[in-house]
Coordinates of C-alpha atoms in Angstrom, one line a residue:
Chain L
M1 CA 135.4 109.5 72.9
T2 CA 135.3 112.6 74.6
V3 CA 133.2 112.7 77.6
T4 CA 134.8 115.4 80.2
K5 CA 134.3 118.5 77.0
D6 CA 130.6 117.1 76.9
A7 CA 130.1 116.6 80.4
L8 CA 131.6 120.1 81.4
G9 CA 130.6 122.1 78.3
A10 CA 133.3 124.5 76.9
P11 CA 135.9 125.9 79.7
P12 CA 135.4 129.8 80.3
A13 CA 137.6 131.5 78.2
G14 CA 141.3 131.8 79.1
G15 CA 140.5 129.2 81.8
P16 CA 142.5 126.2 82.0
R17 CA 141.3 123.1 79.1
A18 CA 140.6 120.4 81.0
P19 CA 143.1 117.2 79.0
E20 CA 140.7 115.1 76.5
L21 CA 140.6 111.3 78.5
D22 CA 140.0 108.1 77.0
V23 CA 137.3 106.1 78.1
V24 CA 138.2 102.3 78.3
P25 CA 135.5 99.8 78.7
V26 CA 135.7 96.9 81.2
R27 CA 136.2 93.5 79.4
N28 CA 133.5 90.4 80.4
Y29 CA 136.1 87.2 80.2
G30 CA 133.0 85.1 81.3
R31 CA 130.4 86.5 79.3
W32 CA 133.6 86.1 76.4
T33 CA 133.4 82.3 76.8
A34 CA 129.8 81.5 77.8
A35 CA 129.1 83.6 73.5
V36 CA 132.0 80.4 72.2
I37 CA 130.2 77.8 74.6
S38 CA 127.0 78.3 73.0
V39 CA 128.0 78.9 69.1
L40 CA 130.0 75.4 69.8
A41 CA 127.3 74.0 70.8
L42 CA 125.1 75.2 68.3
V43 CA 127.4 74.8 65.3
G44 CA 127.2 70.9 66.3
L45 CA 123.7 70.5 66.5
I46 CA 123.5 72.0 63.4
G47 CA 125.5 69.7 61.5
S48 CA 124.2 67.1 63.3
L49 CA 121.0 67.9 61.4
A50 CA 122.4 69.0 58.3
K51 CA 124.3 65.5 58.2
N52 CA 120.8 63.4 59.1
D53 CA 119.4 61.6 56.4
N54 CA 116.8 60.7 58.7
L55 CA 115.5 64.3 58.1
H56 CA 114.9 63.6 54.2
W57 CA 115.4 67.4 53.2
D58 CA 114.2 66.4 49.9
V59 CA 111.1 65.2 50.9
V60 CA 110.4 69.0 52.8
G61 CA 111.9 70.5 49.4
D62 CA 108.5 68.6 47.6
Y63 CA 106.4 69.6 49.8
L64 CA 107.0 72.8 51.3
F65 CA 104.8 74.7 48.5
A66 CA 102.8 72.1 47.1
D67 CA 99.0 72.4 46.6
L68 CA 98.0 70.9 49.2
I69 CA 99.9 72.6 51.7
F70 CA 98.8 76.2 50.4
D71 CA 95.0 74.7 50.8
G72 CA 95.4 73.9 54.7
L73 CA 97.5 77.2 54.9
G74 CA 94.8 78.9 53.6
T75 CA 92.6 77.5 56.1
T76 CA 94.8 77.7 58.6
L77 CA 95.1 81.9 57.9
W78 CA 91.5 82.4 57.9
L79 CA 89.9 80.5 60.4
T80 CA 92.8 82.3 62.7
A81 CA 91.4 85.8 61.6
A82 CA 87.4 84.4 62.5
A83 CA 88.4 82.8 65.2
M84 CA 90.2 85.7 67.0
A85 CA 87.7 88.2 65.2
L86 CA 84.4 86.1 66.9
G87 CA 86.6 86.3 70.3
L88 CA 87.9 89.8 70.4
G89 CA 84.0 90.7 69.1
L90 CA 82.3 88.4 71.9
G91 CA 85.2 89.0 74.2
T92 CA 84.4 92.8 75.1
L93 CA 80.8 92.1 75.0
L94 CA 81.4 89.8 77.8
A95 CA 83.6 92.0 79.1
V96 CA 80.7 95.0 79.7
M97 CA 78.2 92.6 80.8
R98 CA 81.0 91.4 83.4
L99 CA 81.6 95.4 84.0
S100 CA 77.9 96.0 84.3
S101 CA 76.1 97.1 87.6
S102 CA 73.0 93.5 86.8
P103 CA 73.7 90.8 89.0
V104 CA 72.7 88.5 85.3
L105 CA 74.5 90.3 82.7
Y106 CA 77.6 89.8 85.5
G107 CA 76.5 86.3 86.0
I108 CA 75.7 85.1 82.8
A109 CA 79.0 86.5 81.6
T110 CA 81.6 84.9 84.6
A111 CA 79.4 80.8 84.0
F112 CA 80.7 81.6 80.6
V113 CA 83.9 82.1 81.0
W114 CA 84.1 79.4 83.6
V115 CA 82.5 76.8 82.0
F116 CA 85.1 77.5 78.7
R117 CA 88.6 79.0 80.2
G118 CA 87.6 76.1 82.8
T119 CA 88.0 73.0 79.7
P120 CA 90.3 71.9 77.5
L121 CA 90.4 73.8 74.2
L122 CA 90.9 70.0 72.9
V123 CA 87.5 69.0 74.7
Q124 CA 86.2 72.0 73.4
I125 CA 86.9 70.8 69.9
I126 CA 86.0 67.6 69.7
F127 CA 82.6 68.3 71.8
W128 CA 81.5 70.6 68.2
G129 CA 82.8 68.2 66.2
Y130 CA 80.2 65.3 67.3
A131 CA 77.5 67.7 68.6
G132 CA 75.3 66.0 66.0
A133 CA 75.6 63.3 67.6
L134 CA 73.8 65.8 71.5
Y135 CA 71.1 67.8 69.0
K136 CA 70.2 65.7 65.6
F137 CA 68.7 69.3 64.2
V138 CA 68.6 72.5 64.7
K139 CA 65.4 74.5 65.1
I140 CA 64.9 78.2 65.2
G141 CA 61.0 78.9 66.3
V142 CA 59.1 79.9 68.8
P143 CA 59.5 77.6 72.0
F144 CA 56.9 75.7 73.6
T145 CA 54.5 76.0 69.9
D146 CA 55.2 73.9 67.0
I147 CA 56.6 77.0 65.1
T148 CA 58.7 76.0 63.6
F149 CA 61.3 79.0 60.6
F150 CA 64.0 76.6 60.3
Q151 CA 65.1 73.8 60.4
T152 CA 68.0 71.3 59.3
E153 CA 70.2 68.1 60.1
T154 CA 73.4 70.1 62.6
N155 CA 75.7 67.3 60.7
T156 CA 74.8 69.4 57.0
L157 CA 75.2 73.0 59.0
L158 CA 78.0 72.7 61.2
T159 CA 81.0 71.4 58.7
P160 CA 84.3 70.2 60.5
A161 CA 84.9 73.8 59.7
V162 CA 82.6 75.9 61.1
A163 CA 83.1 73.1 64.5
A164 CA 86.1 74.8 64.4
L165 CA 85.8 78.3 64.4
L166 CA 82.9 77.6 67.4
A167 CA 85.8 76.2 69.5
L168 CA 88.4 78.1 68.8
G169 CA 86.1 81.7 69.1
L170 CA 84.0 81.0 72.2
N171 CA 87.3 79.8 74.0
E172 CA 89.3 82.4 73.0
A173 CA 86.1 85.0 73.8
A174 CA 86.4 83.3 77.1
Y175 CA 90.3 84.5 77.4
A176 CA 89.9 87.9 75.3
S177 CA 87.3 89.1 77.8
E178 CA 90.1 89.6 81.0
I179 CA 91.9 90.9 78.3
V180 CA 89.7 94.2 77.8
R181 CA 87.9 94.2 81.1
A182 CA 91.9 94.3 83.0
G183 CA 92.9 97.1 79.7
I184 CA 88.7 99.3 79.9
Q185 CA 89.5 98.7 84.1
S186 CA 93.4 100.4 83.2
V187 CA 91.7 103.5 82.4
D188 CA 91.0 106.6 84.7
P189 CA 87.4 106.8 85.5
G190 CA 88.5 110.7 85.4
Q191 CA 88.4 109.6 81.9
T192 CA 84.9 108.8 82.5
E193 CA 83.9 111.3 84.4
A194 CA 85.2 114.1 82.2
A195 CA 82.8 112.9 79.4
H196 CA 79.8 112.7 81.7
S197 CA 80.3 116.0 82.5
L198 CA 81.0 117.6 78.5
G199 CA 77.3 115.7 78.5
M200 CA 78.4 111.8 76.6
R201 CA 76.6 109.3 77.2
P202 CA 77.7 106.0 78.7
A203 CA 77.7 104.3 75.3
L204 CA 79.8 107.2 73.5
T205 CA 82.0 107.9 76.2
M206 CA 82.7 103.7 76.0
R207 CA 83.9 104.3 72.4
R208 CA 85.3 107.3 72.2
I209 CA 86.7 107.7 75.7
V210 CA 87.7 104.5 77.1
L211 CA 88.1 102.0 74.6
P212 CA 91.1 103.3 73.2
Q213 CA 92.9 104.4 75.9
A214 CA 92.4 100.7 76.8
M215 CA 93.9 99.1 73.7
R216 CA 97.1 100.5 74.6
V217 CA 96.6 97.5 77.2
I218 CA 94.5 95.3 75.3
I219 CA 96.9 94.8 72.7
P220 CA 99.9 93.2 73.9
P221 CA 98.5 90.4 75.7
M222 CA 96.0 90.0 72.3
G223 CA 99.0 90.3 70.2
N224 CA 100.2 87.5 72.0
E225 CA 96.6 85.3 72.2
T226 CA 96.8 85.6 68.1
I227 CA 99.7 84.2 67.5
N228 CA 99.1 81.7 69.9
M229 CA 95.7 81.0 68.3
L230 CA 97.4 80.5 64.6
K231 CA 99.3 77.2 66.6
M232 CA 96.2 76.2 68.1
T233 CA 94.5 75.6 64.9
A234 CA 96.5 72.8 65.1
L235 CA 94.3 71.0 67.6
V236 CA 91.0 71.2 64.9
S237 CA 92.7 68.8 62.7
V238 CA 91.2 66.0 65.2
I239 CA 87.8 67.1 63.6
S240 CA 90.0 67.0 60.6
A241 CA 89.3 70.7 59.4
H242 CA 91.5 71.2 56.4
D243 CA 93.5 73.0 58.5
L244 CA 97.3 73.0 56.8
M245 CA 97.9 70.0 60.1
S246 CA 95.4 68.2 58.6
N247 CA 96.9 68.1 55.5
I248 CA 100.2 67.1 57.2
Q249 CA 98.7 64.6 59.1
D250 CA 97.7 63.1 55.6
V251 CA 100.2 63.3 53.6
Y252 CA 102.5 61.6 56.4
A253 CA 99.8 58.5 57.0
Q254 CA 100.5 57.4 53.0
N255 CA 104.5 58.3 53.4
Y256 CA 105.2 57.8 57.0
Q257 CA 107.5 60.9 56.9
V258 CA 106.7 62.1 59.7
I259 CA 109.7 64.4 60.8
P260 CA 110.0 65.6 57.2
M261 CA 106.3 67.0 57.0
L262 CA 106.3 67.8 60.6
V263 CA 109.9 70.6 59.9
V264 CA 107.1 71.4 56.9
A265 CA 104.5 72.3 59.2
S266 CA 106.9 73.9 61.4
L267 CA 108.7 76.3 58.4
W268 CA 105.4 77.6 57.8
Y269 CA 103.8 78.3 61.5
L270 CA 106.9 80.3 61.9
A271 CA 107.3 81.9 59.0
L272 CA 104.0 83.1 59.5
V273 CA 104.0 83.5 63.7
S274 CA 107.0 86.5 61.9
V275 CA 104.5 88.3 59.8
L276 CA 101.9 88.4 62.5
S277 CA 104.5 90.3 65.0
V278 CA 104.3 93.4 62.1
P279 CA 101.0 94.4 62.4
Q280 CA 100.7 94.1 66.7
A281 CA 104.2 96.5 66.3
W282 CA 102.0 99.1 64.1
L283 CA 98.6 99.1 65.8
E284 CA 101.1 99.3 69.1
R285 CA 102.2 102.7 67.8
R286 CA 99.4 104.0 66.4
Y287 CA 97.3 103.5 70.2
G288 CA 100.1 104.7 72.0
R289 CA 99.2 108.5 70.8
G290 CA 99.9 110.9 73.1
T291 CA 100.9 108.4 75.8
A292 CA 105.2 107.8 76.0
R293 CA 107.2 109.7 73.4
G294 CA 109.0 106.5 72.5
A295 CA 106.1 105.3 71.3
H296 CA 106.0 107.3 68.0
A297 CA 108.6 105.5 66.7
S298 CA 108.5 102.8 64.7
P299 CA 110.0 99.5 65.3
L300 CA 112.8 99.2 63.2
Q301 CA 113.2 103.1 64.6
R302 CA 112.9 101.5 68.2
M303 CA 115.5 98.3 67.2
F304 CA 118.4 101.0 65.8
G305 CA 117.3 104.2 67.7
G306 CA 119.6 103.3 70.0
T307 CA 122.7 103.1 67.8
A308 CA 121.6 105.8 65.6
R309 CA 121.7 108.0 68.7
L310 CA 124.9 106.9 69.7
V311 CA 126.2 107.7 65.7
G312 CA 124.3 110.7 65.6
K313 CA 125.8 112.1 69.1
K314 CA 129.5 111.2 67.7
N315 CA 128.5 113.5 64.7
K316 CA 127.6 116.1 66.6
E317 CA 131.2 115.6 68.6
D318 CA 133.0 115.1 65.8
G319 CA 131.1 118.8 64.1
R320 CA 132.1 120.6 66.7
Chain W
M1 CA 63.8 133.8 83.8
T2 CA 63.6 134.3 87.5
A3 CA 65.3 131.0 89.3
A4 CA 68.3 131.0 90.2
M5 CA 71.0 128.5 89.1
V6 CA 71.9 127.0 91.6
R7 CA 68.9 126.0 94.3
A8 CA 70.3 123.2 97.5
E9 CA 67.8 123.3 100.7
G10 CA 68.1 120.1 102.7
V11 CA 70.6 118.4 100.3
R12 CA 72.0 115.5 101.9
K13 CA 74.5 112.0 100.5
H14 CA 76.1 109.6 102.2
F15 CA 78.7 106.7 101.3
G16 CA 77.6 103.5 102.7
G17 CA 77.2 105.2 106.7
L18 CA 79.0 107.9 106.0
E19 CA 77.2 111.5 105.7
V20 CA 79.0 113.0 103.9
L21 CA 76.6 115.8 103.4
K22 CA 74.0 116.9 106.2
G23 CA 71.9 118.9 104.8
I24 CA 72.7 121.4 102.3
D25 CA 71.1 125.3 101.0
L26 CA 73.1 127.8 99.4
T27 CA 71.5 129.8 96.5
V28 CA 74.0 130.6 93.4
E29 CA 72.0 133.4 91.7
R30 CA 72.8 133.8 87.7
G31 CA 75.9 135.7 86.8
Q32 CA 77.1 135.6 90.6
V33 CA 80.9 133.6 91.2
C34 CA 80.5 131.9 94.0
C35 CA 83.6 129.9 96.3
L36 CA 82.9 126.6 98.1
L37 CA 86.0 126.7 100.9
G38 CA 86.7 124.4 104.1
P39 CA 88.7 122.1 105.1
S40 CA 89.8 118.3 102.8
G41 CA 86.4 115.9 104.4
S42 CA 83.6 119.4 104.7
G43 CA 81.9 118.4 101.4
K44 CA 82.4 121.0 99.5
S45 CA 83.8 118.4 96.6
T46 CA 80.8 116.1 97.0
F47 CA 78.3 118.9 96.9
L48 CA 79.8 120.6 93.5
R49 CA 80.1 116.7 91.7
C50 CA 76.2 116.7 93.3
I51 CA 74.9 119.6 90.9
N52 CA 75.9 118.1 87.5
H53 CA 74.5 114.6 89.1
L54 CA 78.0 113.2 88.5
E55 CA 77.0 112.2 92.9
K56 CA 73.6 111.0 93.7
V57 CA 72.0 112.8 95.6
D58 CA 70.1 110.9 98.3
G59 CA 67.6 113.7 99.7
G60 CA 66.8 118.0 100.0
R61 CA 65.9 119.7 96.8
L62 CA 68.7 120.4 94.4
T63 CA 67.6 122.3 91.6
V64 CA 69.5 123.6 88.1
D65 CA 67.9 126.8 86.8
G66 CA 64.8 125.6 88.0
E67 CA 65.1 121.7 86.9
L68 CA 65.9 119.4 89.3
V69 CA 68.9 117.8 88.9
G70 CA 68.6 113.4 88.9
Y71 CA 64.3 113.6 88.9
R72 CA 61.1 115.0 87.4
Q73 CA 58.7 115.7 89.0
H74 CA 55.3 113.8 88.5
G75 CA 52.3 115.4 91.8
T76 CA 54.0 113.7 94.1
K77 CA 56.4 111.0 92.5
L78 CA 59.8 111.8 92.0
H79 CA 61.4 109.8 88.9
E80 CA 64.5 109.2 87.8
L81 CA 65.9 110.1 84.9
R82 CA 67.6 108.0 81.9
E83 CA 70.3 108.6 80.3
R84 CA 70.4 110.2 77.6
E85 CA 68.5 113.1 80.1
V86 CA 71.1 113.4 82.6
A87 CA 73.4 113.8 79.9
Q88 CA 71.2 116.5 77.8
R89 CA 71.8 118.1 81.2
R90 CA 75.3 118.0 82.1
R91 CA 75.4 119.7 78.1
D92 CA 74.3 123.1 79.7
I93 CA 76.5 122.9 83.2
G94 CA 81.0 122.9 82.3
M95 CA 83.4 121.1 85.0
V96 CA 87.1 121.2 85.1
F97 CA 88.7 119.2 87.4
Q98 CA 91.9 118.9 90.1
R99 CA 93.2 116.6 88.0
F100 CA 92.3 117.8 84.6
N101 CA 91.2 114.4 82.9
L102 CA 92.1 115.5 79.4
F103 CA 92.0 112.9 77.3
P104 CA 95.4 111.9 76.8
H105 CA 95.0 110.3 73.2
M106 CA 93.6 113.2 71.3
T107 CA 95.8 116.8 71.1
A108 CA 94.4 119.7 72.5
L109 CA 92.8 120.9 69.6
Q110 CA 90.6 117.2 69.4
N111 CA 90.0 117.6 73.6
V112 CA 88.0 120.6 72.7
M113 CA 86.4 119.6 69.3
E114 CA 85.1 115.8 71.2
A115 CA 82.0 117.0 72.7
P116 CA 80.4 119.7 70.5
V117 CA 81.5 117.6 67.3
K118 CA 80.6 114.0 69.3
V119 CA 77.5 115.5 71.6
G120 CA 76.4 118.7 70.0
A121 CA 76.3 117.6 66.2
V122 CA 78.3 120.8 65.4
P123 CA 79.8 120.9 61.8
R124 CA 83.6 119.6 62.1
N125 CA 85.6 122.9 60.1
E126 CA 82.7 124.5 62.3
A127 CA 84.0 123.2 65.3
H128 CA 87.2 123.8 64.5
E129 CA 87.7 127.6 64.3
R130 CA 85.4 127.5 67.3
A131 CA 87.8 125.6 69.3
Q132 CA 91.3 127.5 68.4
Q133 CA 89.1 130.8 69.4
L134 CA 89.1 128.8 72.9
L135 CA 91.9 128.3 72.9
A136 CA 93.4 131.7 71.7
Q137 CA 91.0 133.0 74.6
V138 CA 92.7 131.0 77.3
G139 CA 96.1 131.8 76.2
L140 CA 97.1 128.7 74.0
A141 CA 96.3 129.7 70.1
D142 CA 99.6 127.7 69.5
R143 CA 98.9 124.9 71.7
G144 CA 96.5 123.2 70.0
H145 CA 98.1 119.8 68.0
H146 CA 99.6 118.8 71.9
Y147 CA 99.4 115.6 73.4
P148 CA 97.9 116.5 76.7
A149 CA 101.7 114.8 77.8
E150 CA 103.5 117.6 75.9
L151 CA 101.9 120.2 78.2
S152 CA 102.5 121.8 81.2
G153 CA 99.9 121.1 84.3
G154 CA 99.0 124.8 83.6
Q155 CA 98.2 124.8 79.8
Q156 CA 96.2 121.3 80.6
Q157 CA 94.1 122.6 83.4
R158 CA 93.3 126.0 80.9
V159 CA 93.1 123.5 77.7
A160 CA 90.6 121.7 80.8
I161 CA 88.2 124.8 80.1
A162 CA 88.9 126.1 76.8
R163 CA 86.9 122.2 76.5
A164 CA 84.3 122.6 79.2
L165 CA 83.6 125.8 77.7
A166 CA 82.6 124.2 74.0
M167 CA 79.8 123.6 75.1
Q168 CA 78.5 127.2 76.2
P169 CA 77.6 126.4 79.4
K170 CA 75.9 128.3 81.2
L171 CA 76.8 126.8 84.7
M172 CA 80.7 126.2 85.0
L173 CA 81.7 123.7 87.7
F174 CA 85.3 124.3 88.9
D175 CA 87.4 121.4 91.5
E176 CA 89.7 123.3 93.4
P177 CA 90.7 123.6 89.5
T178 CA 94.6 124.9 91.0
S179 CA 95.7 122.3 94.0
A180 CA 97.6 120.2 91.2
L181 CA 99.6 122.9 89.9
D182 CA 102.6 124.2 90.6
P183 CA 102.5 127.8 92.7
E184 CA 104.1 129.8 89.3
L185 CA 101.5 127.7 87.1
V186 CA 98.6 128.9 89.4
G187 CA 98.4 132.5 88.4
D188 CA 98.0 132.2 85.0
V189 CA 94.6 129.3 85.8
L190 CA 93.0 132.1 87.9
D191 CA 93.3 135.2 85.0
V192 CA 91.2 132.8 82.8
M193 CA 89.2 132.4 85.4
R194 CA 88.9 135.9 86.2
Q195 CA 88.5 136.8 82.8
L196 CA 85.4 134.6 82.6
A197 CA 83.7 135.5 85.3
A198 CA 84.3 139.6 84.0
D199 CA 82.6 137.8 81.4
G200 CA 79.9 137.0 83.3
M201 CA 79.3 133.1 84.0
T202 CA 78.3 131.7 86.5
M203 CA 80.8 129.7 88.4
V204 CA 80.6 127.5 91.5
V205 CA 84.1 126.9 92.7
V206 CA 86.1 124.9 95.2
T207 CA 88.9 126.6 95.7
H208 CA 91.7 127.1 98.8
E209 CA 92.9 129.9 97.3
I210 CA 91.6 132.8 99.5
G211 CA 92.6 135.8 97.6
F212 CA 91.3 134.6 94.2
A213 CA 87.8 134.2 96.6
R214 CA 88.0 137.6 98.6
E215 CA 89.0 139.1 94.9
V216 CA 86.3 137.9 92.2
G217 CA 84.1 136.1 94.5
D218 CA 80.5 137.5 95.6
T219 CA 80.0 135.0 98.1
A220 CA 81.9 133.3 99.8
V221 CA 80.3 129.9 101.1
F222 CA 82.7 127.8 104.4
M223 CA 81.8 124.2 104.6
D224 CA 82.9 122.0 107.6
D225 CA 81.5 118.2 108.4
G226 CA 78.6 118.4 105.4
V227 CA 77.3 121.8 106.7
V228 CA 76.8 125.0 105.5
V229 CA 78.9 127.4 108.4
E230 CA 79.0 131.2 107.4
A231 CA 78.3 131.8 103.7
G232 CA 78.0 135.8 102.7
D233 CA 80.2 138.5 101.3
P234 CA 83.7 137.1 100.5
R235 CA 85.1 140.1 102.0
R236 CA 83.1 139.4 104.9
V237 CA 82.9 136.0 105.6
L238 CA 87.2 135.7 104.4
V239 CA 88.2 138.9 106.9
D240 CA 86.0 139.5 110.2
P241 CA 84.0 135.8 109.6
E242 CA 81.9 135.4 112.7
Q243 CA 81.8 132.1 113.5
D244 CA 85.2 130.4 115.5
R245 CA 85.2 126.8 112.6
T246 CA 85.9 129.6 110.3
R247 CA 88.1 131.6 112.1
A248 CA 90.1 128.8 112.8
F249 CA 90.1 127.5 109.8
L250 CA 91.8 130.8 108.1
S251 CA 93.9 131.4 110.7
K252 CA 95.6 128.1 109.4
V253 CA 95.7 128.5 105.5
L254 CA 96.7 132.3 105.4

């Protein structure tokens, strides 16, 4: 690699040509040693796991693609999607309420966040699972009269799946509202003023101008929340919502192969989380329009962009 | 048609305990360019923002084209306008900000088209054509597909002017439009404003550009500490002022 030629440009015609110099990188012996020790430790761990008969790779293989597992996966996936949709929708509403100038709306939203963020998720899941013990019937009608439009037993309405969705969704709404609020507040007030001065009404301003810009701040933490949600759905196994974890537990309750079944579950959760990072990167790119220059590159371009640039530069130099 | 475009009578405004406007009297006739000058904190920007109701007036009367700003009068009562009515009136008033405030997630063209399409219900292709014309008018015909971050400050401010003009306002407000610009970019923006004034647009301009005020302004208003100190022909107010405060200010900025 030649540095001087690039840094100084072509020497003036007839002038003395600068000698081409080779660059010798610093050698980090400490870093090499640490890398060797880490690799040895990792190989040892993998080797001991591979040789451990208690892991029962045959059981893992038998159940990895079993129908029961796919049923559970289906529930886990729709539960994650539905709970995130509920959380994001309700969370945005709560965020707008918390930013509203009405003290009543602000108070209600604040109280909601206080309750649902302040109690353990596990407690909320069990609560919704046993809500039938609190209200035996669900009625919709005119309060303080006998007029009833709709009435049913709580337990027929609140199946384990619905209870799980409510618990996860309402809990998520409390966290999402804080993320959305931070996002809205990160947008320059001048943007709202500019929109208002063009005759845009507050609702249109929020939808067209503020929220699209807030998305840049909202998406990375919401991606985290989605990944968290996928894993938190495992908690609803306590009310037998037939998600992946519930079905895994059902299996090892019968065959006592706890560790292999947990390996099956872990492999699937890992696979799903890996897939989820793709749409997040895509969304970040979409809402990064018009900001940083690097935001236009796809995740793959960003990952390999460094080497591509180096290679490109090298080629350019060679071409001279 | 005889009503002045902007008429202020004893306009007052305070933020908490701080009185920013202490009774402003001012008239801007149709087709006139009125330049507001004064030291920072004199209330000139606040007054400008009162005109399109970005700030609420606390006292006095402020009318635009004969209509009260932010209120409707019924007998002796003033009724606050609804969101929809406030937005309706703001359509007729264009505003250009010191820090441009372009929408960063939209291209220059989309910035200019946004309000006509979403507020004015202009068909998209019609708005597109008109936006192209406006960008050409401010000398940026070939920059339509650039995002604000890819434009210089002067270019951004000219896009902002085109965006304000897209709603075909009858009055344009400029809040220190060149104060955030590098000196060599100021000229392009002032040229656009000069052309706009020549085309007969009614303009209220808060500025520190004494030269522009003297050359383009029909009236110059010198404000200090929330009151109008002196107003009149800029060739008199800015050359041979009657008041000591005006003279002291001019000697500092010139």
